[in-house]
């Protein structure tokens, strides 16, 4: 039963990067008919770091997440999480290795916050259908432990007061937070967050940035984040990889990336979908802890 609580007996305890391997992406190519969505892309997410994957619309960021989580199959290249090669694995096997993700668009089920978070425990549940249906003592005890852990994670992610609230009644920002919490309920070693603050107001974005930094600092979990809010990215990322038209055009520290002429060109000269890289002291860039 101890494995139920692997990685962190209690969120908020001291940082631990033990057992968190590096994610190494090498020469990954993804094609759709005539389109090359990713072209020999490579980068490494260091254990316990926040690594940002940025680029204009259509650059290939979500496609990359889909490869890392087993939704898309790479035409070539390699993705290693520690010793494990992920490119040939189905999504549930990748999840079982400790890779959890959120989606660009909110994907929640009906029911309460607790119901959604308990879904995140499915891969960790040992009791079979019959034992659960018959309410055998072992199954009841396991369910209780899952519920306690889910409650801890709700508190950790600022959802404690909303634990029994129907998700349909939550604000957009809180629903995005439920997605993050549900991914955390899988006890991941690597979290893939696809635009976690998109559509949020400034206060919600700040709160989310704080939670993500706290996940890295308190739990030692690696975070790979796709985000268009450049202020937030530049403040919180330890390292940045930049994609444009499926290619890696830059990477390094946030400071180095902001000064890289190829990156600036991609954002300033990429046509209608491009965006500027604002200075990190803009209105949306309040300091994340
Ligand atoms: N399943 C698919 N079938 C065909 N083309 C796809 C598919 N998924 C992605 N693409 C294409 O691959 C390219 C990269 O898309 P992707 O969604 O990865 O970009 P993105 O960087 O996440 O963009 P955004 O910032 O707008 O979310 C786009 O041209 C997109 O239309
Ligand atoms: Mg995307």
XYZ file of C-alpha atoms and ligand atoms in Angstrom:
321
model
C 0.000 0.000 0.000
C 3.011 2.204 0.564
C 3.428 2.661 -3.202
C 0.138 4.521 -3.182
C 1.969 7.353 -1.537
C 5.132 7.163 -3.576
C 7.230 10.265 -4.258
C 5.757 12.434 -1.568
C 4.115 11.222 1.597
C 2.725 14.702 1.882
C 2.864 17.447 -0.709
C 4.570 20.428 0.733
C 7.301 18.415 2.402
C 10.892 19.061 1.471
C 12.168 18.847 -2.076
C 13.134 15.432 -3.415
C 14.436 14.775 -6.899
C 15.257 11.172 -6.048
C 13.956 8.874 -8.717
C 13.213 11.719 -11.129
C 15.143 10.938 -14.319
C 15.990 13.305 -17.147
C 13.734 13.406 -20.197
C 15.892 13.253 -23.320
C 14.287 14.055 -26.663
C 16.518 13.329 -29.670
C 15.913 14.002 -33.350
C 12.148 13.530 -33.115
C 10.252 13.896 -36.380
C 6.449 13.820 -36.731
C 4.671 13.968 -40.080
C 1.014 14.352 -41.047
C 0.477 13.616 -44.728
C 2.523 16.375 -46.412
C 3.183 18.362 -43.235
C 6.226 17.961 -40.991
C 4.975 19.022 -37.578
C 8.298 18.247 -35.867
C 11.601 18.084 -37.689
C 14.522 16.431 -35.833
C 13.670 18.170 -32.549
C 15.830 17.580 -29.501
C 16.111 18.898 -25.945
C 16.631 17.624 -22.397
C 14.489 18.310 -19.356
C 16.768 18.183 -16.314
C 15.396 16.418 -13.209
C 13.408 18.736 -10.973
C 13.464 21.666 -13.388
C 10.823 23.752 -15.127
C 11.538 23.597 -18.865
C 9.469 25.750 -21.206
C 8.659 24.785 -24.789
C 7.709 27.935 -26.663
C 7.055 29.046 -30.215
C 4.432 30.743 -32.381
C 1.091 29.072 -33.155
C 1.535 25.893 -35.143
C 5.201 25.556 -34.160
C 4.673 21.939 -33.058
C 4.485 22.308 -29.265
C 1.327 20.257 -28.709
C 2.495 17.704 -31.276
C 5.636 17.313 -29.196
C 3.524 16.739 -26.053
C 1.489 14.185 -27.976
C 4.652 12.273 -28.827
C 5.942 12.430 -25.265
C 2.646 11.092 -23.901
C 2.243 8.398 -26.560
C -0.729 9.933 -28.386
C 1.268 10.496 -31.598
C 3.874 8.111 -32.948
C 7.151 9.710 -34.046
C 8.294 8.872 -37.594
C 11.845 8.795 -36.225
C 13.862 9.840 -33.224
C 13.989 8.876 -29.599
C 12.399 9.985 -26.315
C 14.008 8.549 -23.199
C 12.783 9.007 -19.656
C 15.700 7.697 -17.665
C 16.334 4.233 -19.090
C 12.890 3.892 -20.667
C 12.379 4.528 -24.383
C 8.933 6.089 -24.695
C 8.400 6.271 -28.456
C 7.095 2.715 -28.784
C 4.921 2.765 -25.648
C 1.151 3.339 -25.482
C -0.131 6.251 -23.346
C -1.050 4.124 -20.300
C 2.454 2.627 -20.104
C 4.008 6.090 -20.321
C 1.642 7.312 -17.595
C 2.656 4.350 -15.436
C 6.292 5.480 -15.715
C 5.290 8.738 -14.052
C 4.552 11.057 -16.970
C 1.292 12.992 -16.537
C -0.145 15.711 -18.712
C -2.796 18.366 -18.998
C -4.388 19.404 -22.273
C -4.534 22.697 -24.151
C -8.337 22.544 -23.876
C -9.882 21.560 -20.558
C -10.820 17.862 -20.433
C -12.794 17.117 -17.274
C -15.586 14.675 -16.522
C -18.859 15.580 -14.864
C -19.115 15.243 -11.099
C -17.207 16.919 -8.321
C -13.622 18.047 -8.002
C -13.029 14.951 -5.832
C -14.478 12.675 -8.534
C -12.127 14.135 -11.134
C -9.095 13.907 -8.879
C -9.887 10.287 -7.978
C -9.795 9.497 -11.696
C -6.143 10.504 -11.565
C -5.580 7.634 -9.095
C -6.823 4.969 -11.490
C -3.400 3.850 -12.645
C -2.351 3.475 -8.987
C -5.401 1.464 -7.904
C -4.686 -2.163 -7.071
C -8.061 -3.517 -5.953
C -9.971 -5.164 -8.785
C -13.534 -4.468 -9.821
C -14.962 -7.352 -7.783
C -13.097 -6.482 -4.589
C -14.274 -2.887 -4.901
C -17.877 -3.862 -5.689
C -17.959 -6.286 -2.712
C -16.363 -3.637 -0.521
C -13.703 -6.046 0.690
C -11.669 -4.554 3.577
C -8.502 -4.252 1.476
C -10.392 -2.377 -1.244
C -12.119 -0.105 1.274
C -8.797 0.700 2.923
C -7.199 1.456 -0.432
C -10.065 3.742 -1.415
C -9.725 5.601 1.876
C -5.999 6.121 1.304
C -6.632 7.372 -2.215
C -9.247 9.795 -0.953
C -6.920 11.095 1.765
C -4.127 11.613 -0.749
C -6.453 13.302 -3.220
C -7.623 15.619 -0.453
C -3.977 16.526 0.287
C -3.365 17.299 -3.365
C -6.532 19.417 -3.510
C -5.244 21.442 -0.558
C -1.786 21.712 -2.137
C -3.243 23.060 -5.369
C -5.640 25.490 -3.676
C -8.761 23.430 -4.346
C -9.393 22.285 -0.775
C -12.487 24.462 -0.294
C -13.913 23.246 -3.615
C -13.289 19.536 -2.996
C -16.964 18.516 -3.128
C -18.082 21.185 -5.595
C -19.379 20.111 -9.027
C -16.775 21.083 -11.642
C -19.564 22.473 -13.842
C -20.030 25.287 -11.308
C -16.346 26.236 -11.106
C -14.743 29.249 -12.741
C -12.593 28.651 -15.803
C -9.437 29.243 -13.763
C -10.460 26.710 -11.123
C -11.263 24.125 -13.797
C -7.760 24.555 -15.244
C -6.493 24.030 -11.705
C -8.514 20.799 -11.379
C -6.766 19.510 -14.504
C -3.396 20.235 -12.960
C -4.420 18.610 -9.667
C -5.734 15.527 -11.460
C -2.379 15.128 -13.218
C -0.631 15.473 -9.834
C -2.882 12.741 -8.440
C -1.035 10.326 -10.737
C 2.059 10.964 -8.563
C 4.071 11.969 -11.626
C 7.798 12.412 -11.880
C 7.332 14.558 -14.993
C 4.385 16.882 -15.587
C 3.541 18.052 -19.119
C 1.443 21.225 -18.965
C 0.009 22.478 -22.259
C -0.873 26.166 -21.816
C -1.879 25.935 -18.148
C -2.761 29.633 -17.830
C -4.351 30.259 -21.253
C -7.555 32.241 -20.861
C -6.942 33.052 -17.206
C -7.021 36.522 -15.727
C -3.882 38.002 -14.178
C -4.654 36.913 -10.621
C -5.425 33.360 -11.726
C -2.246 33.242 -13.788
C -0.168 34.400 -10.846
C -1.707 31.783 -8.590
C -1.064 29.046 -11.141
C 2.550 30.158 -11.632
C 3.052 29.949 -7.877
C 1.575 26.457 -7.743
C 3.776 25.229 -10.611
C 6.917 26.627 -9.003
C 5.834 24.989 -5.743
C 5.428 21.636 -7.499
C 9.024 21.861 -8.678
C 10.451 23.196 -5.427
C 8.489 21.157 -2.875
C 7.925 17.911 -4.739
C 11.000 17.864 -7.009
C 8.807 16.985 -9.989
C 10.114 17.979 -13.440
C 7.753 20.241 -15.380
C 7.680 20.718 -19.142
C 5.406 23.637 -19.886
C 4.015 25.021 -23.138
C 2.924 28.596 -22.624
C 2.353 31.731 -24.684
C 2.592 34.044 -21.658
C 6.227 34.951 -22.228
C 6.504 36.989 -19.056
C 5.537 33.953 -17.017
C 7.827 31.675 -19.017
C 10.823 33.954 -18.640
C 10.232 34.310 -14.910
C 9.694 30.702 -13.963
C 11.546 28.514 -16.484
C 14.995 27.148 -15.692
C 15.510 26.444 -19.379
C 13.664 27.210 -22.595
C 13.434 25.403 -25.944
C 12.092 27.375 -28.894
C 10.299 25.794 -31.856
C 9.237 27.410 -35.109
C 7.635 25.554 -38.015
C 8.510 22.251 -36.344
C 12.191 23.030 -35.925
C 14.175 23.810 -32.809
C 15.466 27.315 -33.484
C 16.927 28.110 -30.081
C 17.297 27.103 -26.489
C 19.041 27.827 -23.226
C 18.428 30.068 -20.256
C 15.493 32.503 -20.455
C 17.941 35.407 -20.654
C 19.887 33.849 -23.538
C 16.724 32.978 -25.448
C 15.345 36.503 -25.195
C 18.537 37.860 -26.749
C 18.762 35.226 -29.499
C 18.195 36.987 -32.863
C 16.684 33.839 -34.441
C 14.102 33.634 -31.665
C 13.260 37.316 -31.799
C 12.884 37.048 -35.593
C 10.487 34.100 -35.252
C 8.281 36.070 -32.898
C 8.499 39.422 -34.637
C 8.628 38.380 -38.253
C 6.476 35.289 -38.418
C 3.349 36.826 -39.884
C -0.056 37.140 -38.242
C 0.428 34.270 -35.798
C 3.610 35.688 -34.351
C 3.886 37.308 -30.959
C 6.444 39.546 -29.365
C 8.643 38.446 -26.505
C 7.779 41.063 -23.908
C 10.212 42.132 -21.240
C 9.607 40.092 -18.113
C 8.513 43.140 -16.153
C 5.360 43.669 -18.227
C 1.868 43.771 -16.730
C 1.402 40.005 -16.806
C 4.750 39.100 -15.434
C 4.501 39.364 -11.701
C 7.158 37.331 -10.000
C 6.417 33.698 -9.396
C 8.054 32.394 -6.241
N -3.533 15.344 -35.895
C -3.063 16.206 -36.803
N -3.311 16.044 -38.114
C -2.824 16.910 -39.039
N -2.077 17.980 -38.738
C -1.807 18.203 -37.431
C -2.279 17.335 -36.392
N -1.839 17.806 -35.193
C -1.144 18.907 -35.459
N -1.120 19.156 -36.804
C -0.452 20.256 -37.477
O 0.880 20.276 -37.008
C 1.324 21.625 -36.860
C 1.756 21.834 -35.431
O 0.567 21.842 -34.621
P 0.632 21.926 -33.038
O -0.770 21.772 -32.553
O 1.617 20.959 -32.544
O 1.163 23.417 -32.825
P 1.303 24.261 -31.490
O 2.701 24.755 -31.441
O 0.804 23.490 -30.325
O 0.348 25.493 -31.804
P -0.589 26.371 -30.810
O 0.322 27.346 -30.124
O -1.533 27.065 -31.737
O -1.277 25.442 -29.853
C 0.173 22.520 -37.285
O 0.375 22.896 -38.626
C -1.026 21.626 -37.132
O -2.053 21.995 -38.017
Mg -0.753 23.715 -29.010
